[in-house]
Coordinates of C-alpha atoms in Angstrom, one line a residue:
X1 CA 0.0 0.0 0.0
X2 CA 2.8 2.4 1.4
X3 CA 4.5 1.4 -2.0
X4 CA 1.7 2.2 -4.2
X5 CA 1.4 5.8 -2.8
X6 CA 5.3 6.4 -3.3
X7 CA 4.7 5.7 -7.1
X8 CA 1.4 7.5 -7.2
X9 CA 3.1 10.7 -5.8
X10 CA 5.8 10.3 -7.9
X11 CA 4.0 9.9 -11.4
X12 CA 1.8 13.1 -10.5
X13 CA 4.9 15.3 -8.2
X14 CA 8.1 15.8 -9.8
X15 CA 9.1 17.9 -6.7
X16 CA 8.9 15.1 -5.0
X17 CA 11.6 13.7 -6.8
X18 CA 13.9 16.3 -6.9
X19 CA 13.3 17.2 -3.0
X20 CA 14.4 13.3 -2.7
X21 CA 17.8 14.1 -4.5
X22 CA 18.6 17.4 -3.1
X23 CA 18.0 15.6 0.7
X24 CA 20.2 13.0 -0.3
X25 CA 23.1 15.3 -2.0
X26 CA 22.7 17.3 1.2
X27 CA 23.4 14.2 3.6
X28 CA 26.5 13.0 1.6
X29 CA 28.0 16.2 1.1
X30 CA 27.8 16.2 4.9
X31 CA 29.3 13.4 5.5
X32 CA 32.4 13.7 3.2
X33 CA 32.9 16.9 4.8
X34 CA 32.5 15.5 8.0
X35 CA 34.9 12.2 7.4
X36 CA 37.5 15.0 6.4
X37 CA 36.6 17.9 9.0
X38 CA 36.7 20.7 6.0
X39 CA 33.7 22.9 6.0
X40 CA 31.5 21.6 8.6
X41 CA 29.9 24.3 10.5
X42 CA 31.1 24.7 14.2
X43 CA 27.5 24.3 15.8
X44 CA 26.5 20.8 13.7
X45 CA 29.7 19.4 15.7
X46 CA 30.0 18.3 19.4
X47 CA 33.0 19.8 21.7
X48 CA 34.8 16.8 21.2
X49 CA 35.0 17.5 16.9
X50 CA 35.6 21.5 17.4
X51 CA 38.9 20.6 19.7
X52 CA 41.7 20.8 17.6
X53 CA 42.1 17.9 14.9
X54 CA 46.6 18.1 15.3
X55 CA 47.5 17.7 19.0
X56 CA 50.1 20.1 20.3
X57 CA 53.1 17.7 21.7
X58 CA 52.9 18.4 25.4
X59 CA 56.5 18.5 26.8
X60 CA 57.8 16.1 29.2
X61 CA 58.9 18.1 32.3
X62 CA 60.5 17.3 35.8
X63 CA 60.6 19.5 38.6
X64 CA 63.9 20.4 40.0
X65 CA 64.9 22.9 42.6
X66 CA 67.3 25.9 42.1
X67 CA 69.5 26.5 44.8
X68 CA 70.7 29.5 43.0
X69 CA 69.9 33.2 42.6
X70 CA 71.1 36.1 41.5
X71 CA 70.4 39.8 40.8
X72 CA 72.0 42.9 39.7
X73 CA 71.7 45.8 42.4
X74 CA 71.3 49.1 41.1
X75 CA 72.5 48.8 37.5
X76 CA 71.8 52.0 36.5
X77 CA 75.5 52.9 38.4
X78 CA 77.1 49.2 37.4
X79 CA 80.4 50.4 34.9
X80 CA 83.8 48.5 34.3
X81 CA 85.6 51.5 36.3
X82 CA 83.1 51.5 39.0
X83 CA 82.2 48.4 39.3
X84 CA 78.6 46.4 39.7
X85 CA 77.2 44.8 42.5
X86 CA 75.3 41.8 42.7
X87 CA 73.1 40.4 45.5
X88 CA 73.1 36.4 45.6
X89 CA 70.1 35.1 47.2
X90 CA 70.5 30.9 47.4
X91 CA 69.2 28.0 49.7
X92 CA 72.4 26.3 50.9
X93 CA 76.2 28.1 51.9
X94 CA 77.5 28.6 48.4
X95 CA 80.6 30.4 46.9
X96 CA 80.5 33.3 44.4
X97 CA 83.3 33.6 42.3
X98 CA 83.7 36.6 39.8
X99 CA 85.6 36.5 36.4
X100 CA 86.6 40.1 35.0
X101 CA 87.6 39.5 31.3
X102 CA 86.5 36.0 30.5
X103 CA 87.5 34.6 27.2
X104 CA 84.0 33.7 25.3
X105 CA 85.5 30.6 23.7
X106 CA 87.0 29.1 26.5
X107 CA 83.7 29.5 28.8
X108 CA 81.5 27.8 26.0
X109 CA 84.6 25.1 25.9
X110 CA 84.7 25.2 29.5
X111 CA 80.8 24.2 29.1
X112 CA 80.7 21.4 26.7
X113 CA 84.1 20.3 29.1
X114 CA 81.2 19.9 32.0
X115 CA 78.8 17.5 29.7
X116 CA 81.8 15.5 28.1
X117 CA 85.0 15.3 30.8
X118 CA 84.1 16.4 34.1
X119 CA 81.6 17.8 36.6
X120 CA 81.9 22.1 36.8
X121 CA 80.8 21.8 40.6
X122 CA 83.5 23.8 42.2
X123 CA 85.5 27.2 41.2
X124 CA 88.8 25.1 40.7
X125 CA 87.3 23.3 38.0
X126 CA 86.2 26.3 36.1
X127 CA 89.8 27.5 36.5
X128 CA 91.0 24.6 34.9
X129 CA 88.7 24.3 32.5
X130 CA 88.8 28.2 31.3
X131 CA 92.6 27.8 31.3
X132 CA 93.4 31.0 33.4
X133 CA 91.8 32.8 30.0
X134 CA 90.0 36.1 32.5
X135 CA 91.7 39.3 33.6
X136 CA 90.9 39.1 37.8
X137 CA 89.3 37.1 40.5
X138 CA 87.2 37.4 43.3
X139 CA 85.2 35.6 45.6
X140 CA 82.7 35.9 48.3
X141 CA 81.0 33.4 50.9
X142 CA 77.8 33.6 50.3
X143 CA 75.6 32.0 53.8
X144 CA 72.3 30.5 52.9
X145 CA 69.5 32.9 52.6
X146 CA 71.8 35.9 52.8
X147 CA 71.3 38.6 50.3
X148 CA 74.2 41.0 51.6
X149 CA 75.3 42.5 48.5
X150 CA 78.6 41.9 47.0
X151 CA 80.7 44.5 44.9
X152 CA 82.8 43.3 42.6
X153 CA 85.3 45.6 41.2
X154 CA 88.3 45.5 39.2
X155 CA 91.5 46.9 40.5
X156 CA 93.3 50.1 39.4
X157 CA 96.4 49.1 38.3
X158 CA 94.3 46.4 35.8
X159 CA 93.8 49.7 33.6
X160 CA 91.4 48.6 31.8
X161 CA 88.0 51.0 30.7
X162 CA 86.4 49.1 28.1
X163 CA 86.8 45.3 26.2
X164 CA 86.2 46.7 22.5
X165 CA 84.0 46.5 20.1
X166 CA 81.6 44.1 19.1
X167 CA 81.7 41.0 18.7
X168 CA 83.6 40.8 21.5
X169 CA 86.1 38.3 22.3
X170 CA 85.5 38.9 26.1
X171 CA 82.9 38.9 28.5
X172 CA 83.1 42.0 30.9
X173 CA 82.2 39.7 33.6
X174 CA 81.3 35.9 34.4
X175 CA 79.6 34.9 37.7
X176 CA 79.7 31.6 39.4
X177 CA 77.7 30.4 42.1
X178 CA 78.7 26.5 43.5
X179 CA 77.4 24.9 46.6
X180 CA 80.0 25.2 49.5
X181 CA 79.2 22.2 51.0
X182 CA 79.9 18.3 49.3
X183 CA 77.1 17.3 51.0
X184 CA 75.0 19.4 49.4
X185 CA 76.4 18.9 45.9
X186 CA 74.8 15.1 46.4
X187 CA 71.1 16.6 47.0
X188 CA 70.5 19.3 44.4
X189 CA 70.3 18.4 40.8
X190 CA 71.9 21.9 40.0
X191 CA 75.1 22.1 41.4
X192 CA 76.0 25.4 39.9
X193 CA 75.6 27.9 37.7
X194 CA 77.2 30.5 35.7
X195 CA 75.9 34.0 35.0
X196 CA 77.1 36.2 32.2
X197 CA 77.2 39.5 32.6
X198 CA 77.3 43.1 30.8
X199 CA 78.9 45.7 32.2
X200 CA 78.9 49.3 30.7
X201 CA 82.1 50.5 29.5
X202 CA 83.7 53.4 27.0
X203 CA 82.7 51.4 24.1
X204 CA 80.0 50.0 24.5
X205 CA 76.9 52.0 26.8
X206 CA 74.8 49.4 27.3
X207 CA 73.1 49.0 30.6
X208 CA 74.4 46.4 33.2
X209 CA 72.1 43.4 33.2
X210 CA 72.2 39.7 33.0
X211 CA 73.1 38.2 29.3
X212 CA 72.8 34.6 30.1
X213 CA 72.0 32.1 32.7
X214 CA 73.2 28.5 32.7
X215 CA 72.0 25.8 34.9
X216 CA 74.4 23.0 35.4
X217 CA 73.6 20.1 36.6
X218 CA 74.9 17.1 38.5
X219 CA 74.2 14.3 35.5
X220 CA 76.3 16.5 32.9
X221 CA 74.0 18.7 31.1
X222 CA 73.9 21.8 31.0
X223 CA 70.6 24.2 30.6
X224 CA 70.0 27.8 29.9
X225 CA 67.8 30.0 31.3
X226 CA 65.8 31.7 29.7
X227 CA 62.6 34.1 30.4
X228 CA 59.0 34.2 30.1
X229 CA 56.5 36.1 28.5
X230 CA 53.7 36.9 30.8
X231 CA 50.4 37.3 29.3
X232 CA 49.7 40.4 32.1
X233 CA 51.5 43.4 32.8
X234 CA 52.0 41.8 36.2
X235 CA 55.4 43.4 36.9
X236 CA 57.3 46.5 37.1
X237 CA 59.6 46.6 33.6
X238 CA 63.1 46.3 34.5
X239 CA 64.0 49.7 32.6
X240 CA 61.3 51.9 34.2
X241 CA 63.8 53.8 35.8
X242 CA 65.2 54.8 32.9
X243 CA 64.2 57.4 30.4
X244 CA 62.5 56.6 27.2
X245 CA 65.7 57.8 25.3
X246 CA 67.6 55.3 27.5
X247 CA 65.5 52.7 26.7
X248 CA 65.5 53.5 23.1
X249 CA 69.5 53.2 22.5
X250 CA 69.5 50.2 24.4
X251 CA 67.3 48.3 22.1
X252 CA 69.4 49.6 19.3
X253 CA 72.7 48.1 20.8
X254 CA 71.1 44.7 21.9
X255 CA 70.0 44.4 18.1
X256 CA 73.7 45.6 17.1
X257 CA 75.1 42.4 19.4
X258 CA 72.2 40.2 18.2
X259 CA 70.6 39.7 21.8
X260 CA 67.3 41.6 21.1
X261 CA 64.4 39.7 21.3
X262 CA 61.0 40.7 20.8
X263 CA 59.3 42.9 23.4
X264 CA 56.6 41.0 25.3
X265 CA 52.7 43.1 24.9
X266 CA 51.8 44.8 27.8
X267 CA 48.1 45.3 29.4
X268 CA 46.8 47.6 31.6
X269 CA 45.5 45.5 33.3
X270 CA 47.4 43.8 36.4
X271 CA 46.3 40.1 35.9
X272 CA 47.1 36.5 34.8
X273 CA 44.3 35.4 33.0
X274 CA 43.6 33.9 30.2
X275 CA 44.0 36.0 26.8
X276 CA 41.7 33.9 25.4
X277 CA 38.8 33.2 27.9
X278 CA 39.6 35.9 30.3
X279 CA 38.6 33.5 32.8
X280 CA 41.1 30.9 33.7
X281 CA 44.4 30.9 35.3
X282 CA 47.0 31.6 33.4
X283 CA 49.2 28.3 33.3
X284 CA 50.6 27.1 29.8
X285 CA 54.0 28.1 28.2
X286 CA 54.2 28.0 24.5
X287 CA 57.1 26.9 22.7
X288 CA 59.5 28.1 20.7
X289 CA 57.9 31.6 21.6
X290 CA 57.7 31.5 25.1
X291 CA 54.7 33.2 25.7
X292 CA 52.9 32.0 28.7
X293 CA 49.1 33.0 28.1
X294 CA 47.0 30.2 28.1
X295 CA 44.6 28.3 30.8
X296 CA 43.8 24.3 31.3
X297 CA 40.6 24.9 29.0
X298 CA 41.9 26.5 26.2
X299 CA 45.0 25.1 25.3
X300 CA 43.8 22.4 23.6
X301 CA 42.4 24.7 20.8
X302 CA 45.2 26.5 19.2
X303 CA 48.2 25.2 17.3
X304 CA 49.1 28.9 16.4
X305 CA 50.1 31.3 19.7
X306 CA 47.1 33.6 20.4
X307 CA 50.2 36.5 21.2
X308 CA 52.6 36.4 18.2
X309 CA 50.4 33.5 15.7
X310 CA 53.7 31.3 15.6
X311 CA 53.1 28.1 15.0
X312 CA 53.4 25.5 19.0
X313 CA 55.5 23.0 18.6
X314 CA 55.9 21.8 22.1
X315 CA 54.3 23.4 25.2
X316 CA 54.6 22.5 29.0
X317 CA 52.3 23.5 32.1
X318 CA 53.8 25.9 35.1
X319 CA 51.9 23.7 37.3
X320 CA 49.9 20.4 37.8
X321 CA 46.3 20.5 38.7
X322 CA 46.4 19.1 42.0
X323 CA 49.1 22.7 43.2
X324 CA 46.5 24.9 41.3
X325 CA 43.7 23.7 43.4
X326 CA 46.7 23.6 46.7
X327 CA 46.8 27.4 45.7
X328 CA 43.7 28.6 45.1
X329 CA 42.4 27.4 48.5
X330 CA 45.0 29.0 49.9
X331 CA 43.9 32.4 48.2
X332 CA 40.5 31.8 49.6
X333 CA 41.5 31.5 53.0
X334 CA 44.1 34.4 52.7
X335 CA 40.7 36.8 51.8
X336 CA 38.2 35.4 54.5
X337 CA 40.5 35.9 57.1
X338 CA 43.4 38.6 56.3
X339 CA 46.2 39.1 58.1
X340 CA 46.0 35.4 59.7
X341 CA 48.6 32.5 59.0
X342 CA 47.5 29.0 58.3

């Protein structure tokens, strides 16, 4: 009976027929389209389809603590005739040792020496491994959780006012910090670390700062440090003390030496959310670019960096779910009862 009608409407409704194919051109168009994921409209998918089809490789990381710190007190006076000084801030009794003049060959030698011959863990070895290639030495006892500042200066009679022009072939200064005690050279992971640093001089006006960090570490590898790019405004630039004329000619002479790197966007407002959601905690780092602007939620939906639109190859979280959660408690308690410890 059912049939009879079919072929009844048919002979006397050619709509009918041609509503028949368009339905079924419309249903296996959407299903091509849907087998390959080109086209398809965001809201006929579920959540699970709109996530993004390449995963982003999710780097491997291990915690590890850093005995070490080290900063640059008032830099804005730091020069190779008046000297810099530097405030140390580390866990355990270490030893700060300061190299005026360090040869840049040798200390990248002296580097690859620590992952192929023999552990950097003390200042002899650097010594030894540098090949008495610096100008002057110093060193300073550093007691755990001290931050005493140290000046490091060079001595008259070195007569020396600048290291020439760039590139040079030395560093105006190289600082080590190494645990004092053996004991704790068994327990940390980092056993030392070498700082190199730029120190105004005649030649070359740049402002004293920090060049490079390296973390070396007790198995033979060596790591370096590197900053990153916040998301928020949520501290004070390192150069607001200096005019914007200042702050101009130093960019030009970090892009002279090759050491500028892009300047991270800054908001007005002071927080750590979530560029994308403006809800979430801020807690993914992106790599190559290092910017560090994405929540739990929203990372897995971009392949491109929502900052700078380069391309993730590998990205790693600041922290696990379970010290987010440790944290944000925390914060809770802190506001319903200020002022009180728990």
């Amino acid at each position: 009976m059912a049939a009879v009608f079919l072929v009844t409407l048919y002979e006397y409704s050619p709509l009918f027929y041609i509503t028949v194919v368009f339905v079924c051109f419309l249903v296996t168009s959407g299903l091509v389209l849907g087998w390959f994921g080109l086209g398809v409209p965001v809201i006929l998918r579920n959540s699970e389809e709109t996530e993004s089809s390449t995963r982003v490789l999710k780097k491997r990381m291990r915690q590890v603590k850093n005995p070490f710190g080290l900063e640059i007190s008032h830099p804005d006076t730091a020069s190779v005739t008046k000297g810099v000084t530097l405030t140390p801030d580390c866990l355990e009794d270490c030893v700060l040792t300061c190299y005026w003049g360090c040869n840049v060959q040798k200390l990248h030698e002296a580097l690859q020496k620590h992952v192929y011959c023999f552990r950097i863990s003390t200042p002899q070895a650097l010594e030894d491994a540098l090949y008495d290639e610096y100008l002057y030495r110093q060193q300073y006892f550093v007691k755990k959780n001290d931050k005493e500042e140290k000046y490091c200066q060079l001595p008259e009679d070195a007569q020396v006012v600048d290291f020439g022009p760039v590139p040079r072939r030395c560093y105006p200064l190289i600082a080590l910090l190494t645990l004092a005690d053996e004991e704790d050279r068994e327990i940390y992971d980092i056993i030392s670390m070498v700082a190199v640093i730029h120190v105004p001089d005649e030649s070359y006006r740049l402002s004293c700062r920090i060049l490079y960090q390296y973390l070396l570490l007790a198995q033979g590898q060596y790591h370096d440090l590197k900053q990153l790019f916040m998301s928020a405004n949520s501290t004070t630039p390192p150069s607001c003390g200096t005019s914007p004329e200042e702050r101009s000619t130093d960019r030009s002479l970090l892009e002279k030496a090759g050491l500028a790197e892009d300047e991270p966007e800054l908001h007005e407002e002071n927080t750590k959310d979530c560029v994308v959601c403006q809800n979430g905690t801020v807690n993914w780092v992106l790599l190559p670019c290092r910017h560090t602007c994405l929540c739990d939620g929203c990372i897995k939906y971009f392949q491109q960096c929502p900052m700078c639109r380069q391309f993730v190859q590998e990205s790693f979280p600041l922290c696990n779910k379970k010290e987010q959660d440790e944290d944000e408690s925390t914060q809770i308690l802190q506001d319903v009862h200020p002022g009180r410890v728990f």
